[in-house]
GROMACS .gro file of C-alpha atoms in nm:
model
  336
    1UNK     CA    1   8.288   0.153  13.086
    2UNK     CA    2   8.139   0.530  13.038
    3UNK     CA    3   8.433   0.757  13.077
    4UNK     CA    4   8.401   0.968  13.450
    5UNK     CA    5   8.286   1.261  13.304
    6UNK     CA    6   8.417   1.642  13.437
    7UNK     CA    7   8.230   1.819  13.707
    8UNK     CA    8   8.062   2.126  13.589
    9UNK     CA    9   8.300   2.395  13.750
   10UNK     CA   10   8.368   2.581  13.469
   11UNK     CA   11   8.072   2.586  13.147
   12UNK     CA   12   8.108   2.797  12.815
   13UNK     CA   13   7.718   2.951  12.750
   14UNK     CA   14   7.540   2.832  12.478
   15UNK     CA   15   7.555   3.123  12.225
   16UNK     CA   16   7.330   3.226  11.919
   17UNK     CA   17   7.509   3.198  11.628
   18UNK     CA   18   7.865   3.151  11.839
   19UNK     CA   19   7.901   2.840  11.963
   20UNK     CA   20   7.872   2.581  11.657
   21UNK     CA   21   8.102   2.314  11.660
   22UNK     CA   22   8.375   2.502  11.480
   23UNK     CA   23   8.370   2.707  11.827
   24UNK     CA   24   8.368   2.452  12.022
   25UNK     CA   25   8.635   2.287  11.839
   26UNK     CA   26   8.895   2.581  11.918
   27UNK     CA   27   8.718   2.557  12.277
   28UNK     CA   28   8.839   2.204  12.326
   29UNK     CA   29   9.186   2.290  12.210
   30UNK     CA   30   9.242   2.566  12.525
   31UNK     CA   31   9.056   2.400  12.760
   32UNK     CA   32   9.043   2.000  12.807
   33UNK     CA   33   8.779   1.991  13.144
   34UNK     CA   34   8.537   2.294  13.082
   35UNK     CA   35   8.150   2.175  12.981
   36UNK     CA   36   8.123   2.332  12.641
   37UNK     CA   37   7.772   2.423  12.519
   38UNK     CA   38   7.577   2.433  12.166
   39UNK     CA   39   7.393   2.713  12.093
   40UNK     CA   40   7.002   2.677  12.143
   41UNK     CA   41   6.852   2.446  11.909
   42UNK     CA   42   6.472   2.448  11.824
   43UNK     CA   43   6.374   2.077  11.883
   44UNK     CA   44   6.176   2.117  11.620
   45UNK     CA   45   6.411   2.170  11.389
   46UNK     CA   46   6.612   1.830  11.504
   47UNK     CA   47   6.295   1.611  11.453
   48UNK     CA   48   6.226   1.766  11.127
   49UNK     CA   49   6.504   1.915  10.974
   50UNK     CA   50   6.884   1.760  10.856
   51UNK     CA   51   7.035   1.632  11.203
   52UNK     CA   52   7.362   1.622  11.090
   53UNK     CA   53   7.290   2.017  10.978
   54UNK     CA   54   7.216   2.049  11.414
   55UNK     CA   55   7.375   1.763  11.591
   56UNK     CA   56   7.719   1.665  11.402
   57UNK     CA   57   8.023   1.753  11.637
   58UNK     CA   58   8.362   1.736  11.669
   59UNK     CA   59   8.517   1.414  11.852
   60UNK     CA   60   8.723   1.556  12.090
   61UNK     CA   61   8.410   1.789  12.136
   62UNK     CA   62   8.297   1.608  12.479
   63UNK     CA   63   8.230   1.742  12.763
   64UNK     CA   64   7.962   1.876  12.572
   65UNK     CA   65   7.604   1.941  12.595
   66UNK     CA   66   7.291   1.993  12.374
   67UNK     CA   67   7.056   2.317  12.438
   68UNK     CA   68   6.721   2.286  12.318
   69UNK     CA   69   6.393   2.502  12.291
   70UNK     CA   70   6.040   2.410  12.286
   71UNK     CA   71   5.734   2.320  12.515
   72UNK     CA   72   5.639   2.010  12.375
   73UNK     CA   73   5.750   1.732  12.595
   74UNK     CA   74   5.697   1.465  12.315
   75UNK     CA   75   5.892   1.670  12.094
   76UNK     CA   76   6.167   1.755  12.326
   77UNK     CA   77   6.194   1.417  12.429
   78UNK     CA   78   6.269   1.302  12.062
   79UNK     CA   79   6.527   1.568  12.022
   80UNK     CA   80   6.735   1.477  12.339
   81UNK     CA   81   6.751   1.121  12.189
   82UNK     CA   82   6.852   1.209  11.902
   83UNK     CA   83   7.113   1.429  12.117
   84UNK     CA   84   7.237   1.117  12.313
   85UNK     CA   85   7.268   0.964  12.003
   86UNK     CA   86   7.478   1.193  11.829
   87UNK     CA   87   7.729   1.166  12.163
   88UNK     CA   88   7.628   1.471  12.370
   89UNK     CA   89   7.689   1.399  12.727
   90UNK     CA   90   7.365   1.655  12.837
   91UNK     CA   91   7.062   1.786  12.719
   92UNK     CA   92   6.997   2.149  12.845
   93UNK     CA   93   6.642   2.308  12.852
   94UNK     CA   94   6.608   2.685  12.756
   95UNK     CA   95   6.442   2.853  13.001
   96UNK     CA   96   6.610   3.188  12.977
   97UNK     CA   97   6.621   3.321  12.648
   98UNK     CA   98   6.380   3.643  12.584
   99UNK     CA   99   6.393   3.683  12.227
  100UNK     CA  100   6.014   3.756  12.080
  101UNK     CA  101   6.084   3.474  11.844
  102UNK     CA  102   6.068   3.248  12.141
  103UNK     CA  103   5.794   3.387  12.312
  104UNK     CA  104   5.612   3.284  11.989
  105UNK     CA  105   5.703   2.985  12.038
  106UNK     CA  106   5.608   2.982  12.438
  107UNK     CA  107   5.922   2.830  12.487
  108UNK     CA  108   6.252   3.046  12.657
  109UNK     CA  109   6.220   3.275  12.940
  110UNK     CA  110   5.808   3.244  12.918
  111UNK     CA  111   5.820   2.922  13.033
  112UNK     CA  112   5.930   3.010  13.391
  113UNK     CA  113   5.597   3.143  13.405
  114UNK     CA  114   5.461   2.761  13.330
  115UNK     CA  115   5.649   2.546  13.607
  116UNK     CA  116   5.414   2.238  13.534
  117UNK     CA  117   5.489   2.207  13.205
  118UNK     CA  118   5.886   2.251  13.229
  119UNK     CA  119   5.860   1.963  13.461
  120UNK     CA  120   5.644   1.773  13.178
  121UNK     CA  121   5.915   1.869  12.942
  122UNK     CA  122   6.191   1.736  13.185
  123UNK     CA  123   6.042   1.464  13.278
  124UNK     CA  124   5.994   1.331  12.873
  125UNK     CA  125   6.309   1.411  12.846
  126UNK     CA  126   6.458   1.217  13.099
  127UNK     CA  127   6.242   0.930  13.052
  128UNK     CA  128   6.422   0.925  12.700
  129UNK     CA  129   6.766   0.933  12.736
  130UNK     CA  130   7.084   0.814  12.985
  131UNK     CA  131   7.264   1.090  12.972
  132UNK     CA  132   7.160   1.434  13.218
  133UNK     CA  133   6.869   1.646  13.149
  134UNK     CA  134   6.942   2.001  13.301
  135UNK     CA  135   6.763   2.328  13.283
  136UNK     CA  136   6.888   2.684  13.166
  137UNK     CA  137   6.633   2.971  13.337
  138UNK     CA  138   6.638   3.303  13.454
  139UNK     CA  139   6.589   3.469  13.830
  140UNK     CA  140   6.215   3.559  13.726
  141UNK     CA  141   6.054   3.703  13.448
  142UNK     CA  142   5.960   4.096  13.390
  143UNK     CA  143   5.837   4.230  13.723
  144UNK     CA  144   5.892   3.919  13.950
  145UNK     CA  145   6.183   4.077  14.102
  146UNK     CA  146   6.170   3.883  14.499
  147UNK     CA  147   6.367   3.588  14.525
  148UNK     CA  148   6.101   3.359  14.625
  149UNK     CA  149   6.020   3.351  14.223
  150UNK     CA  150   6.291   3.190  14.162
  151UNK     CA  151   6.317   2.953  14.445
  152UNK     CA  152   5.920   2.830  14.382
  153UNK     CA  153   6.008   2.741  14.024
  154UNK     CA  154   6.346   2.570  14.129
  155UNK     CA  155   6.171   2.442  14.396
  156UNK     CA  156   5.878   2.275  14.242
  157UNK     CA  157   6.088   2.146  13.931
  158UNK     CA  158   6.367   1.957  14.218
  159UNK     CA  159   6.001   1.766  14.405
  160UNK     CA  160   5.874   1.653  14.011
  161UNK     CA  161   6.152   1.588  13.812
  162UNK     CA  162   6.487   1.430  13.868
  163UNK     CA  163   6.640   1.749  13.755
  164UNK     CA  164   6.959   1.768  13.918
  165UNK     CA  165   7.156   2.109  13.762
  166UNK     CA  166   7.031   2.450  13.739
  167UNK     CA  167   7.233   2.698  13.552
  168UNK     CA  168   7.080   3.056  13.695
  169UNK     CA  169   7.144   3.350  13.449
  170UNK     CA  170   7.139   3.577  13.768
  171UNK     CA  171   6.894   3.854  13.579
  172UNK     CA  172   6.555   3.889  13.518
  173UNK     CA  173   6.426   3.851  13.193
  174UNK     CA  174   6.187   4.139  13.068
  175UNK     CA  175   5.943   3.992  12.768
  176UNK     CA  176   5.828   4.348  12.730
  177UNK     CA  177   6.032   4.633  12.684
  178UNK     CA  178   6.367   4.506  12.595
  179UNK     CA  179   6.595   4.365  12.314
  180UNK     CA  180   6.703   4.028  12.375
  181UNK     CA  181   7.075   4.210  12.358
  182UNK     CA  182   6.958   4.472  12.653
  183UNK     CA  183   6.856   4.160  12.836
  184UNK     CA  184   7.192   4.072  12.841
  185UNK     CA  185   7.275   4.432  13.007
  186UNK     CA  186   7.003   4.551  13.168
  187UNK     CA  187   6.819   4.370  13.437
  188UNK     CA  188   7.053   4.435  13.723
  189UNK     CA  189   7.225   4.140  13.837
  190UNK     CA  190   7.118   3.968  14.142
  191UNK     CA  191   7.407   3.662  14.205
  192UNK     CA  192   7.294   3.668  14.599
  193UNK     CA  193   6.952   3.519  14.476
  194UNK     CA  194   7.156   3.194  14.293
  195UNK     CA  195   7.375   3.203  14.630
  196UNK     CA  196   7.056   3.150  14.827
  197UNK     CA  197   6.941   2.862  14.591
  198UNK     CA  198   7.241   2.694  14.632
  199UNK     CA  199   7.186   2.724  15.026
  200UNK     CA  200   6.844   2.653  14.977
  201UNK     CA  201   6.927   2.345  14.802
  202UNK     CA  202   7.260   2.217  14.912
  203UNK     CA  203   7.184   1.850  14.744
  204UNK     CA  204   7.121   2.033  14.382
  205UNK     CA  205   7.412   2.161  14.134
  206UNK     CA  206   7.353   2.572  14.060
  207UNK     CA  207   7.576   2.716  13.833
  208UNK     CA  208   7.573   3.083  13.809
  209UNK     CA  209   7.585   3.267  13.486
  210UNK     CA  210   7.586   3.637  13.399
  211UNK     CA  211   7.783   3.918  13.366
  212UNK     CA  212   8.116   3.701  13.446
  213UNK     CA  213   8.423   3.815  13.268
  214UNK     CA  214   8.726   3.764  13.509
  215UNK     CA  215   8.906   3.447  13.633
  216UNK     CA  216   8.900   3.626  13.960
  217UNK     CA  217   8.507   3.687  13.946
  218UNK     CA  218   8.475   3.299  13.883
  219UNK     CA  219   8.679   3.215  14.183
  220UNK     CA  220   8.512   3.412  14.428
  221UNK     CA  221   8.131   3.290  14.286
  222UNK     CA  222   8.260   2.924  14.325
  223UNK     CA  223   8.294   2.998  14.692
  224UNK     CA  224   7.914   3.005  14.682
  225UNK     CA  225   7.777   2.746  14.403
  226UNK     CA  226   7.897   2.460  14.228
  227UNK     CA  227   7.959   2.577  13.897
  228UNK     CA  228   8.011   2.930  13.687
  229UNK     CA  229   7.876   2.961  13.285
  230UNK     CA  230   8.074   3.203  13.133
  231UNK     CA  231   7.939   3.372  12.819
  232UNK     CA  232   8.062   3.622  12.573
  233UNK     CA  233   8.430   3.679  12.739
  234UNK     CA  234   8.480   3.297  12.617
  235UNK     CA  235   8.373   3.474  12.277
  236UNK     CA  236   8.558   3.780  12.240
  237UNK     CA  237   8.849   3.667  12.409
  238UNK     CA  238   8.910   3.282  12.403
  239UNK     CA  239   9.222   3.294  12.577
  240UNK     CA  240   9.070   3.313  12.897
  241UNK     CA  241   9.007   2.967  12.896
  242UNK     CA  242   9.362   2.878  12.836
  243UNK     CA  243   9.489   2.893  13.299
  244UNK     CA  244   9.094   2.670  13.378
  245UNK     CA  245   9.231   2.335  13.372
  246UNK     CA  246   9.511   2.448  13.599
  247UNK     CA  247   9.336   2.692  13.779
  248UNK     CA  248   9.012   2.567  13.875
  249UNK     CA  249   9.033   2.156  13.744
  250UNK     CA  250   9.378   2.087  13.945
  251UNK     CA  251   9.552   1.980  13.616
  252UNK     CA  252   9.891   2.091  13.571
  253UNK     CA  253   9.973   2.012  13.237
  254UNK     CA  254  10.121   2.307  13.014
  255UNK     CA  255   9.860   2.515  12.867
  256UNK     CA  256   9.848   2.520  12.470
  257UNK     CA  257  10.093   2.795  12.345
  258UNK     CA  258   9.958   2.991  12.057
  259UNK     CA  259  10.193   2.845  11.767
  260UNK     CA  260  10.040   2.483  11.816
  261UNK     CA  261   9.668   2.611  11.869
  262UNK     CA  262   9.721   2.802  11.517
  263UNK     CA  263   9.856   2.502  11.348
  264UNK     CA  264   9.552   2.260  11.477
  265UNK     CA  265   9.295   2.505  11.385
  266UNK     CA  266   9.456   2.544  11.020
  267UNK     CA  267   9.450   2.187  10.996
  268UNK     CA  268   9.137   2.160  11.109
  269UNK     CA  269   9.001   2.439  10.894
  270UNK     CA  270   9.157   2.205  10.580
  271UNK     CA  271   8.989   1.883  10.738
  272UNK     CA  272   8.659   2.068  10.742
  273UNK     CA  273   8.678   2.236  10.377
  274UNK     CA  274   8.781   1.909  10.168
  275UNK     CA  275   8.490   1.730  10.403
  276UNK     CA  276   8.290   1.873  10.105
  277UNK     CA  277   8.020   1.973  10.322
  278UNK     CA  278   7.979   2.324  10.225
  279UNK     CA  279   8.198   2.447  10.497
  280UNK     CA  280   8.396   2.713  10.411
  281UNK     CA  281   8.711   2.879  10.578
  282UNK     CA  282   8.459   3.237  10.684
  283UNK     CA  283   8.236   2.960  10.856
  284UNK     CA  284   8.554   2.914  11.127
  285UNK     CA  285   8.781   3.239  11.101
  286UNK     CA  286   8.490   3.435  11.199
  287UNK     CA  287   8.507   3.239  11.526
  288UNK     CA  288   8.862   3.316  11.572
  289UNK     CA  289   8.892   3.691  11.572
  290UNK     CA  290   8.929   3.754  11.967
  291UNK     CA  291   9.198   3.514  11.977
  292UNK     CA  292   9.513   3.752  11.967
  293UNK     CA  293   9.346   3.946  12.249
  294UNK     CA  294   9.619   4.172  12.418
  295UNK     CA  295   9.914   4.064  12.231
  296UNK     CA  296  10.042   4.342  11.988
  297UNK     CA  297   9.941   4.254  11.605
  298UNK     CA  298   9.596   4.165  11.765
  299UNK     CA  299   9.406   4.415  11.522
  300UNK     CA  300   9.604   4.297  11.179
  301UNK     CA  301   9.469   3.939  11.288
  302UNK     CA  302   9.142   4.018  11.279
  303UNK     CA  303   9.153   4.229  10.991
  304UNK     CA  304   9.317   3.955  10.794
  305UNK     CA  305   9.053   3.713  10.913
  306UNK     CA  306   8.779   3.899  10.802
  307UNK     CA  307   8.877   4.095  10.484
  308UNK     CA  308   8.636   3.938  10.232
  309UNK     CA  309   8.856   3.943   9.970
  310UNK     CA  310   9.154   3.725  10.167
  311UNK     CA  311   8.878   3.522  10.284
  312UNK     CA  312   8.742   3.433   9.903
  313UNK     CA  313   9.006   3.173   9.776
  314UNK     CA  314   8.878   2.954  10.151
  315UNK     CA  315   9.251   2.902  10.186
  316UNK     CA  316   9.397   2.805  10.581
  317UNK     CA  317   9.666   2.895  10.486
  318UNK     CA  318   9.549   3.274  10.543
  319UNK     CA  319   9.542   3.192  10.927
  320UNK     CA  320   9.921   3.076  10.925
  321UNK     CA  321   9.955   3.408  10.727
  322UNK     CA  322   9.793   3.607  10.990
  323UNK     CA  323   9.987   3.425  11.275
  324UNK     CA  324  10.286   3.522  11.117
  325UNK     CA  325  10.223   3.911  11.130
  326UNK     CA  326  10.163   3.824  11.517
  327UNK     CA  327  10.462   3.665  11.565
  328UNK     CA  328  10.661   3.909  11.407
  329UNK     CA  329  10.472   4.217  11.600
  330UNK     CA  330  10.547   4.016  11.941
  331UNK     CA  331  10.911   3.920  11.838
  332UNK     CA  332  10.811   3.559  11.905
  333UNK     CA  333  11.000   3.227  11.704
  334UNK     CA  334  10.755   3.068  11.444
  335UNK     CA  335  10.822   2.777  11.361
  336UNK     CA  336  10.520   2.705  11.152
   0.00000   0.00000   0.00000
């Protein structure tokens, strides 16, 4: 029997270059319920290029879902298979995502602009896999700043597909004009548009992403959608995650205390090296840094975990080493 899987209340974004499955491996360790998200893979890429390079993931990974770009449906549909095989529990289309790199692509943000075809690309999809197929998009695209933008395209895709979840970065994207980092910043935010979907479409799941940084903020937007996708304070400071199961999953069990987390990623960071895949201990430290957030010894952390030359010999050991300057700057017992 297919284990019940979480609801979606509480989703880490899928993040360039952030959230690889070292990430997500540290993820899994602070939070046990939160949906945990790859970052955006070109489908592409997952036909054509080494899968285990794009797919491989940690066991203890799931919940955890695929995000892929493109705007082939054939090709997209190959991908999510090959994500279903590889034991993702979703496949997540990129709708959102401005970069120019993507627009030459026409997949991302631009496709918001082609409704028909994201329901093409859905609809392969689904037709391919078990698991969910849910879409990643944006309130509207450069000047397409009235709600009823946003509610066509959700709209249409809900009548011809059996797209179910919308995650709803509440900006617009602007293809001209801006970095893909200013995108992040700029548009203003609009989360009374994804409120309106969600009232619009009481039978569909909209999760609301953007600009969410406080366990507070994600309490009052759940009063209003199903789900919140929180970005880059899951990045910078992973610790965040550590009251969710308690907080907004009902489970009561003790949150992970810093000690233990430091001795499973150090073990995991000597699991990964003598795998003999390449990986190396920069590959996972780097992904660590925001972990001592607001405890004193915070900065000589991440200075240790990021000094070159410390980081040369690819020795855990050097995160034990930097959790002992912690512990010692808190005055907490190590027993480790």
């Amino acid at each position: 029997m297919t284990q019940k899987l979480p609801p979606r209340r509480l989703s880490v974004a899928p993040m360039l270059d952030w959230t690889d499955r070292h990430y997500r491996y540290m993820a899994r360790q602070i939070t046990r319920h939160t949906w945990l998200y790859s970052e955006m893979i070109n489908a592409g890429a997952v036909i054509f290029g080494d899968k285990d390079r794009f797919l491989l993931r940690n066991e203890c990974e799931n919940p955890v879902a695929l995000q892929l770009g493109g705007s082939e449906p054939a090709d997209l549909a190959k991908a999510a298979k090959a994500a279903e095989q590889y034991g993702y529990d979703e496949v997540n289309l990129n709708c959102g995502c401005p970069s120019p790199r993507v627009q030459k692509g026409a997949f991302g943000a631009c496709l918001m602009n082609e409704v028909g075809l994201v329901a093409d690309c859905l609809n392969a999809m689904q037709d391919a896999v078990q698991i969910d197929v849910t879409v990643k998009h944006r309130i509207g695209v450069d000047r397409q700043t009235e709600y009823q933008s946003v509610a066509d395209f959700v709209g249409t895709l809900a009548a011809k597909t059996a797209c179910k979840t919308y995650i709803v970065h509440a900006r617009n994207a602007w293809l001209d004009g801006l970095s893909p980092k200013e995108n992040r910043d700029v548009p203003p935010l609009k989360y009374d548009y994804v409120y309106r979907l969600k009232q619009e479409f009481p039978d569909l799941e909209i999760i609301i992403n953007g600009g969410v940084n406080t366990n507070e903020q994600i309490a009052a937007h759940l009063a209003h959608v199903d789900g919140v996708m929180v970005g880059r304070e899951c990045y910078h400071n992973p610790m965040i995650m550590r009251q969710w199961d308690s907080l907004f999953y009902g489970d009561n069990r003790e949150p992970v205390v810093y000690e233990t987390l430091v001795a499973k990623l150090q073990a995991y960071a000597q699991e990964q090296i003598a795998a003999g895949r390449g990986t190396i201990l920069r590959h996972m430290a780097r992904h660590y840094l925001g972990l001592m957030h607001g405890l004193k010894g915070a900065r000589t952390w991440r200075r240790m975990l990021s000094d070159a030359a410390l980081l040369k010999p690819s020795d855990p050991k050097l995160i034990k080493d930097a959790w002992a300057e912690v512990a010692k700057a808190n005055g907490f017992q190590t027993g480790i």
